[in-house]
Amino acid sequence: MPSVHFEHVSKRFGATTVVEDFNLDVAEGELLVLVGGSGSGKTTILRMLAGLEEVTEGRIRIDDRDVTALAPRDRDVAMVFQDYGLYPHMTVRENLSLGLRLRKVARTEIERRVTWAADMLQLEPLLDRKPKQLSGGQQQRVAMGRAMVREPLVFLFDEPLSNLDAGLRAQMRIEIGGLQRRLKTTTVYVTHDQVEAMTLGDRIVVLADGRIQQVGRPIDLYRAPVNRFVAGFVGTPPMNFVEGRITGENGGAQFNADGMRFDMLPGRMPTTMPSGPVTLGIRPEDMEVDPQSDGPRNGSVAGRVVLVERLGGTSHVHFDAGPNRMLASVTNERLPAVGDAIDVRINGERAHLFVDDQRVSSAS
Amino acid sequence: MRAERRSGSLMAAPYAAFLLIFAAYPILFALVLVFLKWDLVTTPVFAGADNMRMLATDTRFWRAVANTFVFLSIHLPLQVASALMLALALNRPLAFRSFWRAAFFLPVVISGAVVAILWSNLYATDVGLINGVLVRIGLRPVPWLTDPSTAMPAIAAMVTWKNVGFYVIIYLAGLQYIPRSCKEAIEIEGASTWQRFRFLTLPLLLPQTILVVTLSTINGFQLFIEPYVMTGGGPLRRTYSIVLYLYTNAFAYQKMGYAATIGVALALIIGSVVFIQRRVIGNAEAL
């Protein structure tokens, strides 16, 4: 399986820069997820790799082959589209085999590969149906089968699950992940859904405004986001942010915000003390709620409950700590009621400190 | 509820009246005329099945039917091919695209008689523009409208030119409906330009093709103004169309009953041809 390399790739539409100096190496057999909001440039990057969009600057290589100027048909990649892009006038069998027929693959070989893909994706009973006679999930599987039979160098997925309902999306996510691990085909997968990114990706690239924010394993992005954007993007529910200042010495530094005081753990502070405004970031799952407040203690904040969402296994406790609305994700049996004064213990090991939106300290 | 119904009926009334006076009444009148002998002046006389019997053995009528089929056999393929190719060309990013689209649509809205007179001049054997070009590139001039073998093809080409803009619009609308992802998918799968057309564009334009074939068939069977203005049905009656023969019977020979019989027969022919076409093309889709 080949590797994919982006070298200083930029894309501009007129005066608008969509992708800026994008550098990335996708390892052989890796499933790499590009994740970001709309306008982050993730789809444009994928389309440049497919050859559907011209590269303004830089080059793209698949292994040692420079594909920057090649037509899509000469790149030997296969793409699964958001709306699947199935040929509506052809049966499933014809949809699967057209690409091979166009490439003059022998009839027996086409037959073998279609049977193989249909078997792997449970498509046999559907082979003689047309796309509009299939459910969304089945169409999705056909689109994947059409990519598989080609046995391409690289798989490209462009938000393949966005048109499915939540249950099916979770199921297809598992199927895509399993399939990729079995086939070991180098894959670039684009999504705006960070849960999809976290569960599927060997590595994740977080994009914003056409620039890479962070590249890493899902757990690294979760544990050590490099900036406030990544910290807020990765993880559900999202991280709480509180604006404040640092006072005191390095040994006994304290985070101070309106209605909130929090002793920073020694050794979790940057070597130079930030003197200006800072942001404290705490994930909802890194807090513990004590339903009875017995006054402020070290490492905890006092709050008042404004909403409790019971999800079954976990519950979301929304509370106000001073002017800040925060959310704690808890598994307690004893949940506070709306209006209760509570004590929320913050896991100091997992607290993140941001200066100018860049992370300067925290947890390992 | 009742008021709503009344206002609904009132709003539909003008069109209903139009339909009754200009469509339903003439159709009924024609059906009655089939069984009458009438010269527009004297009182109509009941003629039984005389008109139909005459039609069955009228070689001039059957000659006109054959002529019209010759016209269609040239006009239909030419119309579909030219409209499709122009639509594909106009669907691409093109300088002055709106100008080109308007230019090709213009002949559709020009009166048929005007177009016929214009093309009579283009086709003129000695002074026509087309022969002028042929002579300039070293070919011999062709007596387009006066040679029995070229007259009908010449008229077919002209009618195709006049109507192409309308069918281009139909194809352009169809092209908008081909999903972008399908076009990109087949491109990535390795299709050449021709293969993209053959395996994706053409089959997805089938509904539009059925429409173009149907409309130009119905339109083609009513061929009248062009031979009437340009050839008068000649040479050697080769451009005598069904409607021209109907017109001659009605307003030159004043055989209203017989003319109505021709009209009803034409309606039946159009109906059965369109029915067969839909069957054939519909089956092609299933393949």
PDB file of C-alpha atoms in Angstrom, chain A residues 55-312:
ATOM      1  CA  VAL A  55      -3.668  22.652  -6.930  1.00  0.00           C
ATOM      2  CA  THR A  56      -2.692  26.339  -6.950  1.00  0.00           C
ATOM      3  CA  GLU A  57       0.724  25.796  -5.368  1.00  0.00           C
ATOM      4  CA  GLY A  58       2.745  22.874  -4.064  1.00  0.00           C
ATOM      5  CA  ARG A  59       2.577  19.235  -5.030  1.00  0.00           C
ATOM      6  CA  ILE A  60       0.895  15.981  -4.109  1.00  0.00           C
ATOM      7  CA  ARG A  61       2.639  12.624  -4.322  1.00  0.00           C
ATOM      8  CA  ILE A  62       1.286   9.102  -4.070  1.00  0.00           C
ATOM      9  CA  ASP A  63       4.397   7.141  -3.103  1.00  0.00           C
ATOM     10  CA  ASP A  64       7.081   8.551  -5.361  1.00  0.00           C
ATOM     11  CA  ARG A  65       4.722   9.463  -8.143  1.00  0.00           C
ATOM     12  CA  ASP A  66       3.929  13.155  -8.512  1.00  0.00           C
ATOM     13  CA  VAL A  67       0.191  13.238  -9.245  1.00  0.00           C
ATOM     14  CA  THR A  68      -0.295  17.013  -8.976  1.00  0.00           C
ATOM     15  CA  ALA A  69      -0.964  17.474 -12.690  1.00  0.00           C
ATOM     16  CA  LEU A  70      -2.548  14.086 -13.429  1.00  0.00           C
ATOM     17  CA  ALA A  71      -6.199  13.682 -14.475  1.00  0.00           C
ATOM     18  CA  PRO A  72      -8.421  11.946 -11.887  1.00  0.00           C
ATOM     19  CA  ARG A  73      -8.551   8.764 -14.000  1.00  0.00           C
ATOM     20  CA  ASP A  74      -4.778   8.435 -13.972  1.00  0.00           C
ATOM     21  CA  ARG A  75      -4.341   8.655 -10.188  1.00  0.00           C
ATOM     22  CA  ASP A  76      -5.760   5.254  -9.305  1.00  0.00           C
ATOM     23  CA  VAL A  77      -7.791   6.500  -6.369  1.00  0.00           C
ATOM     24  CA  ALA A  78     -11.415   5.671  -5.521  1.00  0.00           C
ATOM     25  CA  MET A  79     -13.831   8.063  -3.869  1.00  0.00           C
ATOM     26  CA  VAL A  80     -17.015   7.642  -1.853  1.00  0.00           C
ATOM     27  CA  PHE A  81     -19.195  10.741  -2.131  1.00  0.00           C
ATOM     28  CA  GLN A  82     -21.498  12.297   0.430  1.00  0.00           C
ATOM     29  CA  ASP A  83     -24.538  11.667  -1.796  1.00  0.00           C
ATOM     30  CA  TYR A  84     -22.901   8.401  -2.984  1.00  0.00           C
ATOM     31  CA  GLY A  85     -22.874   9.416  -6.676  1.00  0.00           C
ATOM     32  CA  LEU A  86     -24.350   6.090  -7.762  1.00  0.00           C
ATOM     33  CA  TYR A  87     -25.362   5.861 -11.425  1.00  0.00           C
ATOM     34  CA  PRO A  88     -29.167   5.993 -11.154  1.00  0.00           C
ATOM     35  CA  HIS A  89     -29.858   4.168 -14.424  1.00  0.00           C
ATOM     36  CA  MET A  90     -27.657   1.183 -13.614  1.00  0.00           C
ATOM     37  CA  THR A  91     -28.229  -1.799 -11.369  1.00  0.00           C
ATOM     38  CA  VAL A  92     -26.024  -2.381  -8.338  1.00  0.00           C
ATOM     39  CA  ARG A  93     -24.042  -4.934 -10.339  1.00  0.00           C
ATOM     40  CA  GLU A  94     -23.477  -2.451 -13.168  1.00  0.00           C
ATOM     41  CA  ASN A  95     -22.569   0.279 -10.690  1.00  0.00           C
ATOM     42  CA  LEU A  96     -19.939  -1.996  -9.179  1.00  0.00           C
ATOM     43  CA  SER A  97     -18.497  -3.187 -12.471  1.00  0.00           C
ATOM     44  CA  LEU A  98     -18.515  -0.052 -14.648  1.00  0.00           C
ATOM     45  CA  GLY A  99     -15.139   1.213 -13.439  1.00  0.00           C
ATOM     46  CA  LEU A 100     -13.561  -2.143 -14.221  1.00  0.00           C
ATOM     47  CA  ARG A 101     -15.232  -2.339 -17.631  1.00  0.00           C
ATOM     48  CA  LEU A 102     -13.899   1.128 -18.457  1.00  0.00           C
ATOM     49  CA  ARG A 103     -10.426  -0.081 -17.536  1.00  0.00           C
ATOM     50  CA  LYS A 104     -10.811  -3.154 -19.744  1.00  0.00           C
ATOM     51  CA  VAL A 105     -10.492  -5.663 -16.908  1.00  0.00           C
ATOM     52  CA  ALA A 106     -11.267  -9.229 -18.022  1.00  0.00           C
ATOM     53  CA  ARG A 107     -14.883 -10.351 -17.610  1.00  0.00           C
ATOM     54  CA  THR A 108     -14.048 -13.231 -15.259  1.00  0.00           C
ATOM     55  CA  GLU A 109     -11.969 -10.930 -13.079  1.00  0.00           C
ATOM     56  CA  ILE A 110     -14.806  -8.378 -12.926  1.00  0.00           C
ATOM     57  CA  GLU A 111     -17.156 -11.181 -11.924  1.00  0.00           C
ATOM     58  CA  ARG A 112     -14.745 -12.318  -9.199  1.00  0.00           C
ATOM     59  CA  ARG A 113     -14.263  -8.869  -7.715  1.00  0.00           C
ATOM     60  CA  VAL A 114     -17.979  -7.976  -7.786  1.00  0.00           C
ATOM     61  CA  THR A 115     -18.787 -11.265  -6.046  1.00  0.00           C
ATOM     62  CA  TRP A 116     -16.062 -10.602  -3.481  1.00  0.00           C
ATOM     63  CA  ALA A 117     -17.272  -7.066  -2.694  1.00  0.00           C
ATOM     64  CA  ALA A 118     -20.947  -8.065  -2.694  1.00  0.00           C
ATOM     65  CA  ASP A 119     -20.122 -10.867  -0.286  1.00  0.00           C
ATOM     66  CA  MET A 120     -18.144  -8.613   2.012  1.00  0.00           C
ATOM     67  CA  LEU A 121     -20.853  -5.932   2.088  1.00  0.00           C
ATOM     68  CA  GLN A 122     -23.887  -8.257   2.013  1.00  0.00           C
ATOM     69  CA  LEU A 123     -25.011  -6.904  -1.332  1.00  0.00           C
ATOM     70  CA  GLU A 124     -25.783 -10.196  -3.149  1.00  0.00           C
ATOM     71  CA  PRO A 125     -29.578  -9.943  -2.824  1.00  0.00           C
ATOM     72  CA  LEU A 126     -29.460  -6.378  -4.141  1.00  0.00           C
ATOM     73  CA  LEU A 127     -27.253  -6.860  -7.202  1.00  0.00           C
ATOM     74  CA  ASP A 128     -30.076  -6.531  -9.726  1.00  0.00           C
ATOM     75  CA  ARG A 129     -31.746  -3.544  -8.110  1.00  0.00           C
ATOM     76  CA  LYS A 130     -31.380   0.082  -9.094  1.00  0.00           C
ATOM     77  CA  PRO A 131     -30.103   2.647  -6.555  1.00  0.00           C
ATOM     78  CA  LYS A 132     -33.488   4.266  -5.969  1.00  0.00           C
ATOM     79  CA  GLN A 133     -34.836   0.876  -4.800  1.00  0.00           C
ATOM     80  CA  LEU A 134     -32.258   0.820  -1.989  1.00  0.00           C
ATOM     81  CA  SER A 135     -32.246   2.370   1.476  1.00  0.00           C
ATOM     82  CA  GLY A 136     -29.673   5.014   2.387  1.00  0.00           C
ATOM     83  CA  GLY A 137     -27.479   2.503   4.188  1.00  0.00           C
ATOM     84  CA  GLN A 138     -27.599   0.091   1.264  1.00  0.00           C
ATOM     85  CA  GLN A 139     -26.690   2.851  -1.194  1.00  0.00           C
ATOM     86  CA  GLN A 140     -23.795   3.727   1.073  1.00  0.00           C
ATOM     87  CA  ARG A 141     -22.587   0.130   0.951  1.00  0.00           C
ATOM     88  CA  VAL A 142     -22.841   0.068  -2.851  1.00  0.00           C
ATOM     89  CA  ALA A 143     -20.751   3.229  -3.005  1.00  0.00           C
ATOM     90  CA  MET A 144     -18.137   1.553  -0.826  1.00  0.00           C
ATOM     91  CA  GLY A 145     -18.278  -1.608  -2.922  1.00  0.00           C
ATOM     92  CA  ARG A 146     -17.736   0.433  -6.055  1.00  0.00           C
ATOM     93  CA  ALA A 147     -14.584   1.865  -4.504  1.00  0.00           C
ATOM     94  CA  MET A 148     -13.396  -1.553  -3.265  1.00  0.00           C
ATOM     95  CA  VAL A 149     -13.680  -3.488  -6.550  1.00  0.00           C
ATOM     96  CA  ARG A 150     -11.325  -1.031  -8.175  1.00  0.00           C
ATOM     97  CA  GLU A 151      -8.589  -2.111  -5.725  1.00  0.00           C
ATOM     98  CA  PRO A 152      -7.231   1.434  -5.834  1.00  0.00           C
ATOM     99  CA  LEU A 153      -4.065   2.787  -4.262  1.00  0.00           C
ATOM    100  CA  VAL A 154      -6.006   5.150  -2.005  1.00  0.00           C
ATOM    101  CA  PHE A 155      -9.576   5.362  -0.722  1.00  0.00           C
ATOM    102  CA  LEU A 156     -11.111   8.806  -0.389  1.00  0.00           C
ATOM    103  CA  PHE A 157     -14.229   9.355   1.711  1.00  0.00           C
ATOM    104  CA  ASP A 158     -16.046  12.683   1.523  1.00  0.00           C
ATOM    105  CA  GLU A 159     -18.426  12.887   4.507  1.00  0.00           C
ATOM    106  CA  PRO A 160     -19.871   9.500   3.575  1.00  0.00           C
ATOM    107  CA  LEU A 161     -22.189   9.217   6.573  1.00  0.00           C
ATOM    108  CA  SER A 162     -23.752  12.692   6.681  1.00  0.00           C
ATOM    109  CA  ASN A 163     -26.868  11.647   4.779  1.00  0.00           C
ATOM    110  CA  LEU A 164     -27.686   8.768   7.163  1.00  0.00           C
ATOM    111  CA  ASP A 165     -29.726   8.874  10.348  1.00  0.00           C
ATOM    112  CA  ALA A 166     -27.921   8.615  13.684  1.00  0.00           C
ATOM    113  CA  GLY A 167     -28.344   4.883  14.293  1.00  0.00           C
ATOM    114  CA  LEU A 168     -27.276   3.867  10.819  1.00  0.00           C
ATOM    115  CA  ARG A 169     -24.391   6.307  10.959  1.00  0.00           C
ATOM    116  CA  ALA A 170     -22.970   4.580  14.032  1.00  0.00           C
ATOM    117  CA  GLN A 171     -23.360   1.190  12.383  1.00  0.00           C
ATOM    118  CA  MET A 172     -21.779   2.217   9.077  1.00  0.00           C
ATOM    119  CA  ARG A 173     -18.953   3.893  10.977  1.00  0.00           C
ATOM    120  CA  ILE A 174     -18.100   0.560  12.546  1.00  0.00           C
ATOM    121  CA  GLU A 175     -18.367  -1.174   9.155  1.00  0.00           C
ATOM    122  CA  ILE A 176     -16.096   1.312   7.410  1.00  0.00           C
ATOM    123  CA  GLY A 177     -13.512   1.036  10.184  1.00  0.00           C
ATOM    124  CA  GLY A 178     -13.596  -2.762  10.100  1.00  0.00           C
ATOM    125  CA  LEU A 179     -13.383  -2.861   6.328  1.00  0.00           C
ATOM    126  CA  GLN A 180     -10.413  -0.525   6.205  1.00  0.00           C
ATOM    127  CA  ARG A 181      -8.539  -2.557   8.810  1.00  0.00           C
ATOM    128  CA  ARG A 182      -9.109  -5.735   6.791  1.00  0.00           C
ATOM    129  CA  LEU A 183      -8.200  -4.230   3.403  1.00  0.00           C
ATOM    130  CA  LYS A 184      -5.303  -2.151   4.757  1.00  0.00           C
ATOM    131  CA  THR A 185      -5.850   0.398   1.989  1.00  0.00           C
ATOM    132  CA  THR A 186      -4.438   3.858   2.650  1.00  0.00           C
ATOM    133  CA  THR A 187      -7.486   6.017   3.348  1.00  0.00           C
ATOM    134  CA  VAL A 188      -8.199   9.723   3.660  1.00  0.00           C
ATOM    135  CA  TYR A 189     -11.543  10.380   5.302  1.00  0.00           C
ATOM    136  CA  VAL A 190     -13.223  13.777   5.554  1.00  0.00           C
ATOM    137  CA  THR A 191     -15.851  14.560   8.159  1.00  0.00           C
ATOM    138  CA  HIS A 192     -17.186  17.452  10.199  1.00  0.00           C
ATOM    139  CA  ASP A 193     -18.224  15.052  12.954  1.00  0.00           C
ATOM    140  CA  GLN A 194     -15.564  14.820  15.655  1.00  0.00           C
ATOM    141  CA  VAL A 195     -17.071  11.607  17.094  1.00  0.00           C
ATOM    142  CA  GLU A 196     -16.624   9.981  13.687  1.00  0.00           C
ATOM    143  CA  ALA A 197     -13.081  11.304  13.569  1.00  0.00           C
ATOM    144  CA  MET A 198     -12.216  10.075  17.067  1.00  0.00           C
ATOM    145  CA  THR A 199     -13.627   6.580  16.570  1.00  0.00           C
ATOM    146  CA  LEU A 200     -12.343   5.970  13.030  1.00  0.00           C
ATOM    147  CA  GLY A 201      -9.021   7.689  12.642  1.00  0.00           C
ATOM    148  CA  ASP A 202      -5.603   6.173  13.181  1.00  0.00           C
ATOM    149  CA  ARG A 203      -4.623   9.810  13.147  1.00  0.00           C
ATOM    150  CA  ILE A 204      -6.689  12.971  12.956  1.00  0.00           C
ATOM    151  CA  VAL A 205      -5.921  16.257  11.280  1.00  0.00           C
ATOM    152  CA  VAL A 206      -7.911  19.146  12.750  1.00  0.00           C
ATOM    153  CA  LEU A 207      -8.377  21.971  10.264  1.00  0.00           C
ATOM    154  CA  ALA A 208      -9.636  25.519  10.610  1.00  0.00           C
ATOM    155  CA  ASP A 209      -9.557  28.275   7.979  1.00  0.00           C
ATOM    156  CA  GLY A 210      -7.523  26.168   5.587  1.00  0.00           C
ATOM    157  CA  ARG A 211      -4.709  25.550   8.077  1.00  0.00           C
ATOM    158  CA  ILE A 212      -3.718  22.542  10.112  1.00  0.00           C
ATOM    159  CA  GLN A 213      -4.402  23.107  13.815  1.00  0.00           C
ATOM    160  CA  GLN A 214      -3.080  19.789  15.053  1.00  0.00           C
ATOM    161  CA  VAL A 215      -2.196  16.326  13.772  1.00  0.00           C
ATOM    162  CA  GLY A 216      -2.159  13.352  16.083  1.00  0.00           C
ATOM    163  CA  ARG A 217      -3.708  10.196  17.443  1.00  0.00           C
ATOM    164  CA  PRO A 218      -7.270  10.722  18.722  1.00  0.00           C
ATOM    165  CA  ILE A 219      -6.188  10.304  22.357  1.00  0.00           C
ATOM    166  CA  ASP A 220      -3.384  12.876  21.930  1.00  0.00           C
ATOM    167  CA  LEU A 221      -5.828  15.433  20.587  1.00  0.00           C
ATOM    168  CA  TYR A 222      -8.097  14.746  23.515  1.00  0.00           C
ATOM    169  CA  ARG A 223      -5.408  14.798  26.207  1.00  0.00           C
ATOM    170  CA  ALA A 224      -3.122  17.479  24.815  1.00  0.00           C
ATOM    171  CA  PRO A 225      -4.869  19.839  22.396  1.00  0.00           C
ATOM    172  CA  VAL A 226      -2.381  22.435  21.189  1.00  0.00           C
ATOM    173  CA  ASN A 227      -4.808  25.317  21.197  1.00  0.00           C
ATOM    174  CA  ARG A 228      -8.218  26.412  22.297  1.00  0.00           C
ATOM    175  CA  PHE A 229      -9.806  25.587  18.919  1.00  0.00           C
ATOM    176  CA  VAL A 230      -8.761  21.925  19.055  1.00  0.00           C
ATOM    177  CA  ALA A 231      -9.623  21.732  22.752  1.00  0.00           C
ATOM    178  CA  GLY A 232     -13.136  22.966  22.041  1.00  0.00           C
ATOM    179  CA  PHE A 233     -13.573  20.891  18.893  1.00  0.00           C
ATOM    180  CA  VAL A 234     -12.525  17.501  20.236  1.00  0.00           C
ATOM    181  CA  GLY A 235     -14.671  15.847  22.895  1.00  0.00           C
ATOM    182  CA  THR A 236     -18.400  15.811  23.618  1.00  0.00           C
ATOM    183  CA  PRO A 237     -19.767  17.656  25.430  1.00  0.00           C
ATOM    184  CA  PRO A 238     -17.169  20.324  24.684  1.00  0.00           C
ATOM    185  CA  MET A 239     -14.573  21.606  27.119  1.00  0.00           C
ATOM    186  CA  ASN A 240     -15.506  24.403  29.572  1.00  0.00           C
ATOM    187  CA  PHE A 241     -13.505  27.596  29.226  1.00  0.00           C
ATOM    188  CA  VAL A 242     -13.152  30.186  31.985  1.00  0.00           C
ATOM    189  CA  GLU A 243     -11.373  33.518  31.468  1.00  0.00           C
ATOM    190  CA  GLY A 244      -9.185  34.701  34.355  1.00  0.00           C
ATOM    191  CA  ARG A 245      -5.703  35.566  35.580  1.00  0.00           C
ATOM    192  CA  ILE A 246      -2.832  33.799  37.293  1.00  0.00           C
ATOM    193  CA  THR A 247      -1.597  35.164  40.602  1.00  0.00           C
ATOM    194  CA  GLY A 248       1.036  34.020  43.060  1.00  0.00           C
ATOM    195  CA  GLU A 249       4.321  32.231  42.685  1.00  0.00           C
ATOM    196  CA  ASN A 250       5.210  29.297  40.549  1.00  0.00           C
ATOM    197  CA  GLY A 251       5.117  27.069  43.597  1.00  0.00           C
ATOM    198  CA  GLY A 252       1.663  28.190  44.683  1.00  0.00           C
ATOM    199  CA  ALA A 253       0.113  29.698  41.605  1.00  0.00           C
ATOM    200  CA  GLN A 254      -3.585  30.383  41.653  1.00  0.00           C
ATOM    201  CA  PHE A 255      -6.120  30.786  38.879  1.00  0.00           C
ATOM    202  CA  ASN A 256      -8.514  33.639  39.635  1.00  0.00           C
ATOM    203  CA  ALA A 257     -11.706  34.369  37.806  1.00  0.00           C
ATOM    204  CA  ASP A 258     -14.911  36.139  38.645  1.00  0.00           C
ATOM    205  CA  GLY A 259     -16.492  33.993  41.360  1.00  0.00           C
ATOM    206  CA  MET A 260     -13.889  31.283  41.083  1.00  0.00           C
ATOM    207  CA  ARG A 261     -10.499  30.469  42.591  1.00  0.00           C
ATOM    208  CA  PHE A 262      -8.451  27.479  41.713  1.00  0.00           C
ATOM    209  CA  ASP A 263      -4.990  26.389  42.894  1.00  0.00           C
ATOM    210  CA  MET A 264      -2.872  25.258  39.966  1.00  0.00           C
ATOM    211  CA  LEU A 265      -0.936  22.086  40.595  1.00  0.00           C
ATOM    212  CA  PRO A 266       2.765  22.701  40.969  1.00  0.00           C
ATOM    213  CA  GLY A 267       4.676  21.477  37.940  1.00  0.00           C
ATOM    214  CA  ARG A 268       1.693  22.096  35.681  1.00  0.00           C
ATOM    215  CA  MET A 269       2.627  25.700  35.108  1.00  0.00           C
ATOM    216  CA  PRO A 270       4.771  27.149  32.361  1.00  0.00           C
ATOM    217  CA  THR A 271       8.239  28.290  33.412  1.00  0.00           C
ATOM    218  CA  THR A 272       7.402  31.955  32.812  1.00  0.00           C
ATOM    219  CA  MET A 273       4.303  33.014  34.656  1.00  0.00           C
ATOM    220  CA  PRO A 274       1.658  34.430  32.317  1.00  0.00           C
ATOM    221  CA  SER A 275       0.906  37.945  33.476  1.00  0.00           C
ATOM    222  CA  GLY A 276      -1.987  38.792  31.161  1.00  0.00           C
ATOM    223  CA  PRO A 277      -5.383  37.179  30.762  1.00  0.00           C
ATOM    224  CA  VAL A 278      -5.476  33.374  30.580  1.00  0.00           C
ATOM    225  CA  THR A 279      -8.143  30.767  29.908  1.00  0.00           C
ATOM    226  CA  LEU A 280      -8.671  27.706  32.044  1.00  0.00           C
ATOM    227  CA  GLY A 281     -10.042  24.695  30.174  1.00  0.00           C
ATOM    228  CA  ILE A 282     -11.738  21.804  31.942  1.00  0.00           C
ATOM    229  CA  ARG A 283     -13.489  18.894  30.297  1.00  0.00           C
ATOM    230  CA  PRO A 284     -16.967  18.095  31.656  1.00  0.00           C
ATOM    231  CA  GLU A 285     -15.804  14.556  32.502  1.00  0.00           C
ATOM    232  CA  ASP A 286     -12.892  15.892  34.578  1.00  0.00           C
ATOM    233  CA  MET A 287     -15.189  17.349  37.211  1.00  0.00           C
ATOM    234  CA  GLU A 288     -16.936  15.780  40.156  1.00  0.00           C
ATOM    235  CA  VAL A 289     -20.138  17.180  41.608  1.00  0.00           C
ATOM    236  CA  ASP A 290     -20.735  17.145  45.346  1.00  0.00           C
ATOM    237  CA  PRO A 291     -24.479  17.784  45.751  1.00  0.00           C
ATOM    238  CA  GLN A 292     -23.922  19.501  49.089  1.00  0.00           C
ATOM    239  CA  SER A 293     -21.900  22.663  49.251  1.00  0.00           C
ATOM    240  CA  ASP A 294     -19.865  23.056  52.418  1.00  0.00           C
ATOM    241  CA  GLY A 295     -18.012  26.181  51.409  1.00  0.00           C
ATOM    242  CA  PRO A 296     -15.119  26.660  49.005  1.00  0.00           C
ATOM    243  CA  ARG A 297     -12.287  24.199  49.282  1.00  0.00           C
ATOM    244  CA  ASN A 298      -9.036  23.864  47.453  1.00  0.00           C
ATOM    245  CA  GLY A 299      -9.443  22.573  43.901  1.00  0.00           C
ATOM    246  CA  SER A 300     -13.158  23.053  43.822  1.00  0.00           C
ATOM    247  CA  VAL A 301     -15.560  25.728  42.679  1.00  0.00           C
ATOM    248  CA  ALA A 302     -18.914  26.658  44.102  1.00  0.00           C
ATOM    249  CA  GLY A 303     -21.824  26.792  41.729  1.00  0.00           C
ATOM    250  CA  ARG A 304     -25.574  26.853  41.407  1.00  0.00           C
ATOM    251  CA  VAL A 305     -27.369  24.262  39.274  1.00  0.00           C
ATOM    252  CA  VAL A 306     -29.380  25.650  36.365  1.00  0.00           C
ATOM    253  CA  LEU A 307     -30.195  22.465  34.450  1.00  0.00           C
ATOM    254  CA  VAL A 308     -29.755  18.711  34.825  1.00  0.00           C
ATOM    255  CA  GLU A 309     -29.933  16.538  31.699  1.00  0.00           C
ATOM    256  CA  ARG A 310     -30.328  12.846  32.542  1.00  0.00           C
ATOM    257  CA  LEU A 311     -28.971  10.710  29.711  1.00  0.00           C
ATOM    258  CA  GLY A 312     -29.223   7.415  31.591  1.00  0.00           C
TER     259      GLY A 312
END
